Amino acid sequence: MLSKPATLKEIARKLNISISTVSRALHDHVSIGLTTRQKVKRVAAEMNYEPNQTAVFFQKGKTFTIGVILPELSEAFFSSATSAIEETAYQKNYTVLLAQSHDNAQKEIELVEKMKNHRVDGLLVSLAKNTCSFEHFERLKKYDIPVVFFDRIPPLPNIHSVACNMETGTIEAVNYLLKKGHRAIGMINGPKTLFASGERKEGYIKAIQKNRLKFDASLIVNCDLTEKDTERCLTELLANKRKVTAIVTFNDYIALFAIKQTRSLQLPANENLEFVSYANLPLINYMEHVPVASVEQFPYLQGQKATDILLELLANKERNSVKQAAFYNITIESQLIENNKED
Amino acid sequence: MLSKPATLKEIARKLNISISTVSRALHDHVSIGLTTRQKVKRVAAEMNYEPNQTAVFFQKGKTFTIGVILPELSEAFFSSATSAIEETAYQKNYTVLLAQSHDNAQKEIELVEKMKNHRVDGLLVSLAKNTCSFEHFERLKKYDIPVVFFDRIPPLPNIHSVACNMETGTIEAVNYLLKKGHRAIGMINGPKTLFASGERKEGYIKAIQKNRLKFDASLIVNCDLTEKDTERCLTELLANKRKVTAIVTFNDYIALFAIKQTRSLQLPANENLEFVSYANLPLINYMEHVPVASVEQFPYLQGQKATDILLELLANKERNSVKQAAFYNITIESQLIENNKED
DNA sequence: AACCACTGCGCAACCGTTTGCGCGAAAAGT
DNA sequence: ACTTTTCGCGCAAACGGTTGCGCAGTGGTT
């Protein structure tokens, strides 16, 4: 008994008026008399009228849909960001079309293509790890589909982006450890190729120098982010001639690997070894031995801001406002969060 | 310089042929000669033709979009399931429209409405915690939008569903502990109101009885899933006159709370206290002291199966096959996974 | 030479909605 | 009483494709 939704045409026939009148009446157009307007609305309700959005989308050339392309949804950071994106979009009556690149640059290209075909109104993107060319995004400009990058943003001028500045958080982190009395602070950083690694290193150095201490390059080691390599980095740091009593790690996972290591090593020196990490993932709440602090990167906020920007761009477009010469680039200051565990 | 995508019409004019010929040529329709077909394709490529999907969707009354409504994307279980949904859908050229109910029944209703307006081809739903009426889903049948429920499924006949049967896993879990020599096995179960709690209890009892042991109801306590209440449950179990040496917990979080507790209590008895939990969340991999085993619920698989079913239903619809009298109901057997940690 | 089948393509309707424009009638202005 | 304005509504095009049907031309069969 599948009763296809009623259309404007059917309402029109039932009332013996024109389709356009029905359409206008339902939109409270001024040129439709009060009585007809009410009649139309009543009948529409009776017939369970629902506008066919696909027709509207088609007609208006707008889908009220924003595409989201990110590496991996099941990563806590991204699922949190996506959650924010969906919520923010929902409030402005937009829906979210979701796709994962799985950190595959090729798939990312295909997805951009697909999003374009779906005629999304705009795109939110967090780059795949190995994306190094950006023409597929350039092409979107031709179709007037705005793109806002978040978290993993390309090194390009003239883009819209939201990202977290790691430097501040790192400075805070190092300061925090210095205040607690640590003097030899190690850092297990990420691969040198990552932009984020550079920011962390900069922050480390600035904090050290502002405290009028001497920067010792041997205290920073680069890690490929695997558990094995973390082990290597840890032993390297512990073997340092200076007695490392605190370590800043590239992210929570590295910290957890390292903590596990130190505890299994059972060195007396490790009793006081303190860790600070990045991300502040929810799993931290469930750990027994957690880093003493974590640099929060606000995935939820990033998702929210990025969506705000995109919606703003879309609203501007609607208003036919002057050609956008402005580019939105928000950097959120990362922030140190102490983990108050009664541990 | 926003060059709107080329349309069939423009290609047709350029070649001095009709629109329909262009359309058919691009679809390799038999009735178009080889030469024209090639000419059309060449020009289409030159002009950067991209079919306007919204037009196609509208025309065909099909959007190649499936809606996903779930409680909270940032929960590991759901982000993993969603990841699977997206992937499976992607392979069949469908895209995913995402929305979160935040465990709010009212919002769930609105979302269903919105999905209907967006003319999604089908819907994947995991219910909000407090959803108790299901008319909003019934209404979809009128519009011929199939719905497949997963994980949190409604207690209704004649629906499509994918869910995990906890009984098997629980039996395995208890058996596993019995084989390891435990005789007094406690259980921190969820609230009695949850269906899933019942399944776990059943499994527990069956395993005990199959091993010709006597079921002791005092060994099962119900927890409201907060950390505080977990504490209460734990002390209650440890105070039991029988000496509890192993505990099955409702989920990983409860297990972690409990493990943290036992270690801070420092009772000698706790040295050998073993835990088994459910879910097998990724965070387990990063724990120092993990449950000895976990009942896996296969979020990824659930998402995959649910999507498979939905796509199958859609394919059937296309084939105009007889009115669906069949209902797909897949129950995945939960399965005990040992956590091999060299701990 | 008449008939038929087949090939290759165009015509036009259709999907449901929006919207510029025009038109008749009623109300208002002179 | 005649013109002008306002009001209320309908006509029809447009958005970009898809598809049933028809039609001309070609080639083959009797």
Short mmCIF file of N, CA, C and O (backbone and C1' of nucleotides) in Angstrom, two decimals, chain D residues 2-21:
data_model
loop_
_atom_site.label_atom_id
_atom_site.label_comp_id
_atom_site.label_asym_id
_atom_site.label_seq_id
_atom_site.Cartn_x
_atom_site.Cartn_y
_atom_site.Cartn_z
P DC D 2 -16.47 56.62 -19.04
"O5'" DC D 2 -14.90 56.91 -19.02
"C5'" DC D 2 -14.41 58.25 -18.87
"C4'" DC D 2 -13.03 58.20 -18.22
"C3'" DC D 2 -12.19 56.98 -18.63
"O3'" DC D 2 -10.90 57.39 -19.03
"C1'" DC D 2 -12.25 57.14 -16.30
P DT D 3 -9.89 56.28 -19.66
"O5'" DT D 3 -8.67 56.33 -18.62
"C5'" DT D 3 -8.05 57.58 -18.31
"C4'" DT D 3 -7.29 57.45 -17.00
"C3'" DT D 3 -6.12 56.45 -17.04
"O3'" DT D 3 -4.96 57.10 -16.53
"C1'" DT D 3 -7.51 56.03 -15.17
P DT D 4 -3.56 56.42 -16.75
"O5'" DT D 4 -3.26 55.84 -15.30
"C5'" DT D 4 -3.26 56.74 -14.18
"C4'" DT D 4 -3.29 55.94 -12.89
"C3'" DT D 4 -2.19 54.87 -12.77
"O3'" DT D 4 -1.45 55.14 -11.59
"C1'" DT D 4 -4.30 54.00 -12.13
P DT D 5 0.00 54.46 -11.40
"O5'" DT D 5 -0.27 53.48 -10.18
"C5'" DT D 5 -0.88 54.01 -8.99
"C4'" DT D 5 -1.58 52.90 -8.23
"C3'" DT D 5 -0.68 51.71 -7.87
"O3'" DT D 5 -0.55 51.69 -6.45
"C1'" DT D 5 -2.84 51.01 -8.60
P DT D 6 0.51 50.78 -5.75
"O5'" DT D 6 -0.41 49.57 -5.29
"C5'" DT D 6 -1.63 49.84 -4.59
"C4'" DT D 6 -2.49 48.59 -4.55
"C3'" DT D 6 -1.72 47.33 -4.16
"O3'" DT D 6 -2.34 46.80 -3.00
"C1'" DT D 6 -3.14 46.94 -6.03
P DC D 7 -1.73 45.56 -2.22
"O5'" DC D 7 -2.69 44.39 -2.70
"C5'" DC D 7 -4.10 44.64 -2.76
"C4'" DC D 7 -4.78 43.45 -3.42
"C3'" DC D 7 -4.17 42.10 -3.03
"O3'" DC D 7 -5.22 41.27 -2.55
"C1'" DC D 7 -4.36 42.28 -5.39
P DG D 8 -4.85 39.87 -1.91
"O5'" DG D 8 -5.08 38.89 -3.13
"C5'" DG D 8 -6.38 38.83 -3.73
"C4'" DG D 8 -6.33 37.81 -4.85
"C3'" DG D 8 -5.59 36.54 -4.48
"O3'" DG D 8 -6.43 35.43 -4.78
"C1'" DG D 8 -4.76 37.42 -6.51
P DC D 9 -5.93 33.95 -4.43
"O5'" DC D 9 -5.40 33.49 -5.85
"C5'" DC D 9 -6.33 33.38 -6.92
"C4'" DC D 9 -5.60 33.38 -8.23
"C3'" DC D 9 -4.77 32.13 -8.54
"O3'" DC D 9 -5.58 31.26 -9.33
"C1'" DC D 9 -3.80 34.16 -9.38
P DG D 10 -5.02 29.86 -9.77
"O5'" DG D 10 -4.48 30.14 -11.24
"C5'" DG D 10 -5.37 30.66 -12.22
"C4'" DG D 10 -4.65 30.84 -13.55
"C3'" DG D 10 -3.94 29.59 -14.07
"O3'" DG D 10 -4.13 29.53 -15.48
"C1'" DG D 10 -2.36 31.34 -13.78
P DC D 11 -3.65 28.27 -16.29
"O5'" DC D 11 -2.51 28.85 -17.24
"C5'" DC D 11 -2.53 30.21 -17.64
"C4'" DC D 11 -1.35 30.50 -18.55
"C3'" DC D 11 -0.67 29.30 -19.20
"O3'" DC D 11 -0.25 29.66 -20.49
"C1'" DC D 11 0.88 30.40 -17.78
P DA D 12 0.26 28.58 -21.51
"O5'" DA D 12 1.82 28.62 -21.26
"C5'" DA D 12 2.48 29.88 -21.26
"C4'" DA D 12 3.94 29.71 -20.87
"C3'" DA D 12 4.59 28.41 -21.37
"O3'" DA D 12 5.90 28.74 -21.75
"C1'" DA D 12 4.86 28.56 -19.06
P DA D 13 6.70 27.82 -22.75
"O5'" DA D 13 8.20 28.20 -22.38
"C5'" DA D 13 8.49 29.54 -21.93
"C4'" DA D 13 9.55 29.49 -20.85
"C3'" DA D 13 10.67 28.48 -21.11
"O3'" DA D 13 11.91 29.10 -20.85
"C1'" DA D 13 9.74 28.11 -18.98
P DA D 14 13.24 28.52 -21.48
"O5'" DA D 14 14.06 28.07 -20.19
"C5'" DA D 14 14.12 28.93 -19.05
"C4'" DA D 14 14.41 28.10 -17.83
"C3'" DA D 14 15.34 26.90 -18.12
"O3'" DA D 14 16.59 27.10 -17.50
"C1'" DA D 14 13.49 26.31 -16.71
P DC D 15 17.82 26.25 -18.05
"O5'" DC D 15 18.44 25.55 -16.77
"C5'" DC D 15 18.17 25.98 -15.43
"C4'" DC D 15 18.12 24.77 -14.54
"C3'" DC D 15 18.72 23.51 -15.16
"O3'" DC D 15 20.08 23.40 -14.77
"C1'" DC D 15 16.65 23.05 -14.01
P DG D 16 21.17 23.17 -15.93
"O5'" DG D 16 21.11 21.59 -16.14
"C5'" DG D 16 21.46 20.76 -15.05
"C4'" DG D 16 21.12 19.34 -15.42
"C3'" DG D 16 21.73 18.87 -16.73
"O3'" DG D 16 22.35 17.63 -16.48
"C1'" DG D 16 19.43 18.40 -16.68
P DG D 17 23.31 16.99 -17.54
"O5'" DG D 17 22.91 15.47 -17.32
"C5'" DG D 17 21.88 15.00 -18.02
"C4'" DG D 17 20.98 14.15 -17.20
"C3'" DG D 17 20.70 12.86 -17.93
"O3'" DG D 17 20.91 11.76 -17.10
"C1'" DG D 17 18.69 14.15 -17.62
P DT D 18 21.02 10.34 -17.88
"O5'" DT D 18 19.49 9.95 -18.12
"C5'" DT D 18 18.71 9.53 -17.01
"C4'" DT D 18 17.36 9.06 -17.49
"C3'" DT D 18 17.39 7.85 -18.45
"O3'" DT D 18 16.42 6.96 -17.96
"C1'" DT D 18 16.09 9.59 -19.37
P DT D 19 16.40 5.46 -18.42
"O5'" DT D 19 15.18 5.42 -19.45
"C5'" DT D 19 13.96 6.02 -19.10
"C4'" DT D 19 13.03 6.06 -20.31
"C3'" DT D 19 13.24 4.93 -21.32
"O3'" DT D 19 11.98 4.51 -21.78
"C1'" DT D 19 13.33 6.98 -22.41
P DG D 20 11.79 2.98 -22.13
"O5'" DG D 20 10.37 3.04 -22.89
"C5'" DG D 20 9.29 3.74 -22.29
"C4'" DG D 20 8.38 4.33 -23.38
"C3'" DG D 20 8.08 3.38 -24.54
"O3'" DG D 20 6.74 3.62 -24.99
"C1'" DG D 20 9.21 5.28 -25.37
P DC D 21 6.07 2.66 -25.99
"O5'" DC D 21 6.14 3.47 -27.36
"C5'" DC D 21 5.64 4.81 -27.39
"C4'" DC D 21 6.18 5.52 -28.61
"C3'" DC D 21 6.05 4.73 -29.93
"O3'" DC D 21 5.21 5.46 -30.79
"C1'" DC D 21 8.16 5.81 -29.75
#
